[in-house]
Short mmCIF file of C-alpha atoms in Angstrom, two decimals:
data_model
loop_
_atom_site.label_atom_id
_atom_site.label_comp_id
_atom_site.label_asym_id
_atom_site.label_seq_id
_atom_site.Cartn_x
_atom_site.Cartn_y
_atom_site.Cartn_z
CA MET A 240 -159.99 -7.80 -70.94
CA LYS A 241 -160.71 -5.98 -74.25
CA ASN A 242 -163.30 -3.88 -72.51
CA PHE A 243 -160.84 -2.66 -70.00
CA PHE A 244 -158.55 -1.40 -72.67
CA ILE A 245 -161.45 0.27 -74.49
CA ILE A 246 -162.58 1.97 -71.22
CA PHE A 247 -158.84 3.06 -70.56
CA ALA A 248 -158.54 4.47 -74.11
CA LEU A 249 -161.88 6.58 -73.57
CA ILE A 250 -160.64 7.96 -70.33
CA LEU A 251 -157.33 8.91 -71.92
CA LEU A 252 -159.07 10.62 -74.84
CA THR A 253 -161.14 12.82 -72.50
CA GLN A 254 -157.82 14.14 -71.15
CA ILE A 255 -156.44 15.19 -74.58
CA ASN A 256 -157.64 17.98 -76.80
CA VAL A 257 -157.67 16.58 -80.40
CA SER A 258 -158.03 18.74 -83.48
CA ALA A 259 -158.10 17.51 -87.04
CA ASN A 260 -158.29 19.14 -90.42
CA THR A 261 -160.19 17.51 -93.18
CA SER A 262 -158.62 17.36 -96.53
CA GLN A 263 -160.26 17.35 -99.97
CA ASN A 264 -157.12 15.88 -101.73
CA ASN A 265 -158.38 12.90 -103.59
CA ASP A 266 -154.81 11.46 -103.60
CA ILE A 267 -154.90 11.03 -99.77
CA PHE A 268 -158.21 9.25 -99.89
CA GLU A 269 -156.96 7.02 -102.61
CA THR A 270 -153.85 6.14 -100.70
CA TYR A 271 -155.82 5.27 -97.61
CA SER A 272 -158.63 3.45 -99.41
CA VAL A 273 -159.82 0.09 -97.92
CA ASN A 274 -158.73 -1.87 -101.03
CA ASN A 275 -155.03 -0.33 -101.00
CA ILE A 276 -154.72 -1.09 -97.37
CA PHE A 277 -156.04 -4.73 -97.73
CA ASN A 278 -153.61 -5.27 -100.61
CA GLN A 279 -150.67 -3.94 -98.83
CA HIS A 280 -151.39 -6.08 -95.77
CA LYS A 281 -151.72 -8.97 -98.04
CA SER A 282 -148.41 -8.27 -99.58
CA ASP A 283 -146.76 -7.69 -96.24
CA LYS A 284 -147.99 -10.96 -94.77
CA ALA A 285 -146.80 -12.83 -97.82
CA GLN A 286 -143.36 -11.29 -97.33
CA ILE A 287 -143.28 -12.18 -93.72
CA ARG A 288 -144.37 -15.70 -94.49
CA SER A 289 -141.52 -16.04 -97.02
CA LEU A 290 -139.02 -14.60 -94.36
CA LEU A 291 -140.06 -17.14 -91.72
CA SER A 292 -139.92 -20.00 -94.27
CA ASN A 293 -136.32 -18.90 -95.21
CA LEU A 294 -135.38 -18.53 -91.59
CA ASN A 295 -136.55 -22.15 -90.80
CA LYS A 296 -134.64 -23.36 -93.84
CA TYR A 297 -131.33 -21.82 -92.77
CA SER A 298 -131.99 -22.90 -89.19
CA ASN A 299 -132.21 -26.47 -90.24
CA SER A 300 -129.01 -26.11 -92.43
CA HIS A 301 -127.27 -24.60 -89.26
CA ASP A 302 -126.16 -21.46 -91.04
CA ALA A 303 -125.84 -18.98 -88.30
CA ASP A 304 -124.60 -16.17 -90.62
CA LYS A 305 -127.60 -16.41 -92.89
CA ILE A 306 -129.94 -16.41 -89.88
CA LYS A 307 -128.26 -13.22 -88.71
CA GLU A 308 -129.33 -11.38 -91.78
CA PHE A 309 -133.01 -11.71 -90.80
CA TYR A 310 -132.43 -9.75 -87.66
CA SER A 311 -131.99 -5.94 -87.14
CA LYS A 312 -128.73 -4.71 -85.68
CA GLU A 313 -130.91 -3.17 -82.95
CA TYR A 314 -132.41 -6.53 -82.09
CA GLN A 315 -133.16 -7.19 -78.40
CA SER A 316 -134.92 -10.06 -77.00
CA TYR A 317 -137.23 -9.88 -73.90
CA ASP A 318 -134.60 -12.05 -72.10
CA GLY A 319 -131.99 -9.21 -72.67
CA PHE A 320 -130.11 -10.77 -75.51
CA ASP A 321 -128.67 -8.39 -78.17
CA LEU A 322 -127.76 -9.53 -81.57
CA ASP A 323 -124.26 -10.68 -80.84
CA ALA A 324 -125.32 -12.72 -77.84
CA PHE A 325 -128.13 -14.24 -79.78
CA VAL A 326 -125.89 -15.40 -82.68
CA ALA A 327 -123.41 -16.76 -80.11
CA ALA A 328 -126.14 -18.79 -78.51
CA ILE A 329 -127.37 -20.04 -81.92
CA LYS A 330 -123.82 -21.28 -82.70
CA GLU A 331 -123.46 -22.91 -79.33
CA THR A 332 -126.75 -24.67 -79.93
CA PHE A 333 -125.68 -26.01 -83.33
CA LYS A 334 -122.29 -27.22 -81.80
CA THR A 335 -124.10 -29.06 -78.84
CA TYR A 336 -126.90 -30.46 -81.04
CA PRO A 337 -125.23 -31.05 -84.46
CA ASP A 338 -128.37 -32.86 -85.97
CA ILE A 339 -131.02 -30.50 -84.46
CA GLN A 340 -134.05 -29.83 -86.61
CA TYR A 341 -136.78 -27.34 -86.26
CA LYS A 342 -140.41 -27.06 -87.34
CA SER A 343 -142.17 -23.66 -87.01
CA LYS A 344 -145.88 -23.17 -87.16
CA ILE A 345 -147.33 -19.62 -87.66
CA LYS A 346 -150.44 -18.99 -85.51
CA SER A 347 -151.07 -15.40 -86.44
CA ILE A 348 -149.69 -12.40 -88.24
CA ASN A 349 -150.69 -8.82 -87.43
CA VAL A 350 -149.56 -5.88 -89.49
CA MET A 351 -149.65 -2.38 -88.35
CA ASN A 352 -148.22 -0.02 -91.06
CA ASN A 353 -144.49 -0.73 -90.87
CA TRP A 354 -144.65 -2.96 -87.86
CA ALA A 355 -145.89 -6.50 -87.54
CA SER A 356 -146.19 -9.07 -84.68
CA VAL A 357 -146.19 -12.80 -85.37
CA GLU A 358 -147.14 -15.54 -82.92
CA LEU A 359 -145.43 -18.86 -83.57
CA THR A 360 -144.87 -22.39 -82.11
CA ASP A 361 -141.64 -24.05 -82.79
CA THR A 362 -140.74 -27.64 -82.00
CA SER A 363 -137.11 -29.05 -82.20
CA ILE A 364 -135.61 -32.48 -81.89
CA SER A 365 -132.11 -33.89 -81.81
CA LYS A 366 -130.54 -37.25 -81.01
CA LYS A 367 -127.90 -37.38 -78.15
CA GLN A 368 -125.41 -39.77 -76.52
CA ALA A 369 -124.15 -39.80 -72.98
CA LEU A 370 -121.53 -41.64 -71.15
CA THR A 371 -122.92 -43.67 -68.16
CA GLN A 372 -121.40 -45.40 -65.20
CA ALA A 373 -121.85 -48.89 -63.79
CA ILE A 374 -120.23 -51.22 -61.29
CA VAL A 375 -120.15 -54.80 -62.55
CA ASN A 376 -118.60 -57.55 -60.48
CA ASN A 377 -117.25 -54.96 -58.11
CA LYS A 378 -115.50 -53.21 -60.96
CA PRO A 379 -116.14 -49.72 -62.29
CA VAL A 380 -117.41 -49.36 -66.01
CA THR A 381 -117.09 -45.82 -67.28
CA ASP A 382 -116.99 -46.06 -71.04
CA LYS A 383 -120.68 -47.31 -71.77
CA LYS A 384 -122.76 -45.00 -73.81
CA ILE A 385 -126.67 -44.75 -73.91
CA GLU A 386 -128.76 -43.15 -76.63
CA GLY A 387 -130.87 -40.21 -75.92
CA ILE A 388 -133.22 -37.67 -77.49
CA MET A 389 -133.77 -33.90 -76.98
CA GLU A 390 -137.28 -32.45 -77.55
CA SER A 391 -138.41 -28.81 -77.14
CA VAL A 392 -141.52 -26.79 -77.61
CA CYS A 393 -141.58 -23.06 -77.60
CA ASN A 394 -144.47 -20.51 -77.97
CA TYR A 395 -143.36 -17.04 -78.65
CA VAL A 396 -144.02 -13.73 -80.43
CA ILE A 397 -141.56 -11.85 -82.78
CA TYR A 398 -141.86 -8.18 -83.65
CA LEU A 399 -140.80 -7.02 -87.05
CA LYS A 400 -140.19 -3.64 -88.66
CA LYS A 401 -140.18 -2.86 -92.43
CA THR A 402 -137.45 -0.45 -93.41
CA GLY A 403 -136.69 0.45 -97.09
CA GLY A 404 -139.24 -2.13 -98.11
CA ARG A 405 -137.43 -4.97 -96.16
CA TRP A 406 -138.85 -6.80 -92.94
CA GLN A 407 -136.39 -7.51 -90.22
CA ILE A 408 -136.92 -8.99 -86.77
CA TYR A 409 -136.52 -6.36 -83.92
CA ALA A 410 -137.46 -8.40 -80.86
CA ASP A 411 -138.97 -11.44 -79.60
CA ASN A 412 -140.89 -12.52 -76.48
CA ILE A 413 -141.02 -16.08 -75.43
CA ILE A 414 -144.37 -16.95 -73.62
CA SER A 415 -143.71 -20.53 -72.70
CA GLU A 416 -141.00 -23.11 -73.22
CA SER A 417 -140.52 -26.67 -72.29
CA THR A 418 -137.43 -28.99 -73.01
CA SER A 419 -136.85 -32.60 -72.16
CA ILE A 420 -133.50 -34.62 -72.81
CA LYS A 421 -133.98 -38.27 -71.96
CA TYR A 422 -131.46 -41.09 -72.25
CA GLY A 423 -131.76 -44.83 -71.98
CA LEU A 424 -134.49 -46.13 -69.83
CA ALA A 425 -135.71 -42.66 -69.06
CA GLN A 426 -137.16 -42.44 -72.64
CA ASP A 427 -139.70 -45.08 -71.75
CA ILE A 428 -140.83 -43.44 -68.44
CA LYS A 429 -143.59 -40.73 -68.28
CA MET A 430 -142.22 -37.80 -66.22
CA ASP A 431 -142.97 -34.22 -66.20
CA ILE A 432 -141.87 -31.07 -64.35
CA VAL A 433 -144.55 -28.47 -63.19
CA SER A 434 -143.82 -24.92 -62.33
CA PRO A 435 -145.78 -21.59 -62.65
CA LEU A 436 -145.74 -19.85 -65.97
CA VAL A 437 -145.19 -16.47 -64.35
CA ALA A 438 -143.76 -15.44 -60.88
CA LYS A 439 -143.25 -12.15 -59.21
CA GLU A 440 -139.59 -11.22 -58.48
CA GLY A 441 -138.55 -12.40 -55.04
CA GLU A 442 -141.70 -14.48 -54.74
CA GLU A 443 -141.59 -18.19 -53.73
CA TYR A 444 -142.88 -20.85 -56.05
CA CYS A 445 -143.01 -24.58 -56.17
CA ILE A 446 -141.32 -26.92 -58.61
CA SER A 447 -142.83 -30.34 -58.78
CA LEU A 448 -141.42 -33.52 -60.50
CA ASN A 449 -143.99 -36.31 -61.26
CA ILE A 450 -142.69 -39.66 -62.42
CA LYS A 451 -145.23 -42.32 -63.40
CA GLU A 452 -144.59 -46.12 -63.56
CA LYS A 453 -141.30 -46.18 -61.76
CA PRO A 454 -139.14 -49.15 -62.96
CA LYS A 455 -138.73 -52.10 -60.73
CA ASP A 456 -135.46 -52.99 -59.03
CA SER A 457 -134.12 -49.43 -59.51
CA ILE A 458 -133.12 -46.31 -57.46
CA LEU A 459 -134.35 -42.91 -58.75
CA LEU A 460 -132.38 -39.78 -57.68
CA ALA A 461 -133.48 -36.38 -58.71
CA SER A 462 -132.51 -32.72 -58.21
CA LEU A 463 -134.72 -29.76 -58.53
CA SER A 464 -133.39 -26.18 -59.11
CA ARG A 465 -133.93 -22.91 -60.90
CA GLU A 466 -131.51 -20.89 -62.95
CA GLU A 467 -131.76 -17.38 -64.45
CA ILE A 468 -131.65 -17.10 -68.09
CA LYS A 469 -128.24 -15.73 -68.93
CA TYR A 470 -125.59 -16.14 -71.64
CA PRO A 471 -123.40 -18.07 -71.15
CA PRO A 472 -125.56 -20.30 -68.91
CA LYS A 473 -124.23 -21.37 -65.49
CA THR A 474 -124.00 -25.01 -64.48
CA PRO A 475 -126.69 -25.33 -61.74
CA LEU A 476 -125.67 -26.48 -58.15
CA GLU A 477 -127.51 -29.80 -57.66
CA SER A 478 -128.43 -31.64 -54.62
CA PHE A 479 -129.91 -35.17 -55.42
CA ARG A 480 -132.54 -36.80 -53.30
CA LYS A 481 -134.23 -40.17 -53.58
CA VAL A 482 -137.54 -39.91 -55.40
CA PRO A 483 -140.32 -41.25 -52.97
CA THR A 484 -142.39 -44.24 -53.89
CA THR A 485 -145.21 -41.85 -54.94
CA GLY A 486 -142.97 -40.66 -57.76
CA MET A 487 -143.60 -37.06 -56.72
CA LEU A 488 -140.74 -34.73 -55.60
CA GLU A 489 -141.20 -31.03 -54.79
CA ARG A 490 -139.09 -28.12 -53.84
CA ILE A 491 -139.90 -24.37 -52.91
CA VAL A 492 -137.58 -21.89 -54.58
CA GLN A 493 -137.45 -18.20 -54.65
CA ALA A 494 -137.48 -16.28 -57.93
CA ASN A 495 -134.69 -13.87 -58.44
CA LYS A 496 -135.08 -10.36 -57.36
CA ASN A 497 -133.82 -8.81 -60.58
CA GLY A 498 -136.78 -9.36 -62.89
CA ILE A 499 -134.77 -11.87 -64.97
CA ASN A 500 -136.69 -14.74 -66.62
CA GLU A 501 -135.55 -18.10 -65.32
CA TYR A 502 -135.84 -21.93 -65.88
CA SER A 503 -137.17 -24.54 -63.52
CA LEU A 504 -134.99 -27.65 -63.88
CA ALA A 505 -135.13 -31.33 -63.00
CA SER A 506 -132.22 -33.73 -63.28
CA VAL A 507 -133.20 -37.47 -62.89
CA GLY A 508 -130.91 -40.50 -62.62
CA ILE A 509 -132.16 -44.08 -62.84
CA THR A 510 -129.81 -46.77 -61.40
CA GLU A 511 -130.78 -50.49 -61.90
CA ILE A 512 -129.62 -53.01 -59.27
CA SER A 513 -129.03 -56.72 -59.98
CA LEU A 514 -127.15 -59.70 -59.00
CA ASN A 515 -124.15 -60.97 -61.27
CA GLU A 516 -124.41 -64.34 -62.73
CA GLU A 517 -122.56 -66.07 -59.93
CA LYS A 518 -124.81 -64.20 -57.42
CA THR A 519 -121.66 -63.07 -55.56
CA ALA A 520 -121.90 -59.37 -56.14
CA ILE A 521 -124.56 -56.63 -56.76
CA ASN A 522 -124.21 -54.79 -59.97
CA TYR A 523 -125.19 -51.14 -60.20
CA GLU A 524 -125.92 -49.51 -63.64
CA MET A 525 -126.96 -46.03 -64.46
CA SER A 526 -129.47 -46.98 -67.11
CA GLY A 527 -131.38 -43.69 -67.62
CA ILE A 528 -130.83 -40.07 -67.25
CA ALA A 529 -133.28 -37.18 -67.84
CA PHE A 530 -133.15 -33.36 -67.80
CA LEU A 531 -136.55 -31.51 -67.82
CA MET A 532 -136.87 -27.68 -68.08
CA LYS A 533 -139.68 -25.24 -68.18
CA ARG A 534 -139.59 -21.53 -68.42
CA VAL A 535 -140.83 -19.11 -65.63
CA ASN A 536 -141.38 -15.60 -66.70
CA VAL A 537 -140.44 -13.37 -63.87
CA TYR A 538 -142.04 -9.91 -63.57
CA ALA A 539 -141.32 -6.83 -61.42
CA ALA A 540 -143.75 -4.96 -59.20
CA LYS A 541 -145.13 -2.10 -61.19
CA ASN A 542 -147.34 0.73 -60.39
CA ALA A 543 -148.66 2.54 -63.48
CA PHE A 544 -151.73 4.02 -61.99
CA ASP A 545 -152.82 6.32 -59.12
CA ARG A 546 -153.77 4.05 -56.39
CA GLU A 547 -155.86 6.78 -54.66
CA TYR A 548 -157.85 7.48 -57.86
CA VAL A 549 -158.69 3.69 -58.21
CA ASP A 550 -159.72 3.47 -54.57
CA LYS A 551 -162.24 6.34 -55.00
CA ILE A 552 -163.68 4.66 -58.11
CA LEU A 553 -163.99 1.47 -56.26
CA LYS A 554 -165.70 3.19 -53.32
CA LYS A 555 -167.88 5.15 -55.76
CA GLU A 556 -166.60 8.46 -54.45
CA GLU A 557 -166.83 11.66 -56.41
CA LEU A 558 -163.64 12.52 -58.29
#
């Protein structure tokens, strides 16, 4: 792929008349010396690492106002969130997951003058509780709670700009993201949702749910759906089906036609069946619940090249 961009750059340069004047000013050569550039990059990377360390600290202390200070007022995510929507989503997350904690790992830092890009992997975890339902001795039980846990992994890139000697986050682009929330018995069952990392707008793709080691004496119902990434999020319309004995459930969906990134979603309910002590009634208890989510990046059809020109090259015709 690098070779492609080198060739593209060479073609572009042949179309442009470039003139340059050399300068004998020693100050200019001193400013752009290898040592000065290296030292400046080293200082910038240290500042960015410190910024991200503090950002992680305030994320774990759930201080949305402090988090906001790390972002430019012009911030825009690749999902279309501006700064106000981003902060509102953060506050909603802290409200929904009051004990959520984050770990952030820097994979690379690239500095280009006053701009920088950083690739990171974030993991988050939070404990949850959910109300479950049961029918015991032919009577409904609606006040029983089951423990659960939320786990999420996100790979993304942030873009920063240095203004007045201060680095701020201007944009971010999420590459991949997966989240699971499992309650009760679902925590002990291996299950996964599979969907493409990218999809063309309006294109059909398959969402697959794979559940291994189904529990005995239980009924598994699941729903598969997709939802566009918007704020506030909408409650998905779910249609539950019985999971086959193979543990595999699939659904074909169509990506939205607006180029909006979306999530593939799976909701799973595990109901245990047993006889009461007197063996006079069948008891039903929802003993496990799971929600699985993966990001699907939706791209629009683009044509940034001359199709006729490319065809001539492929056919080795004269240009």
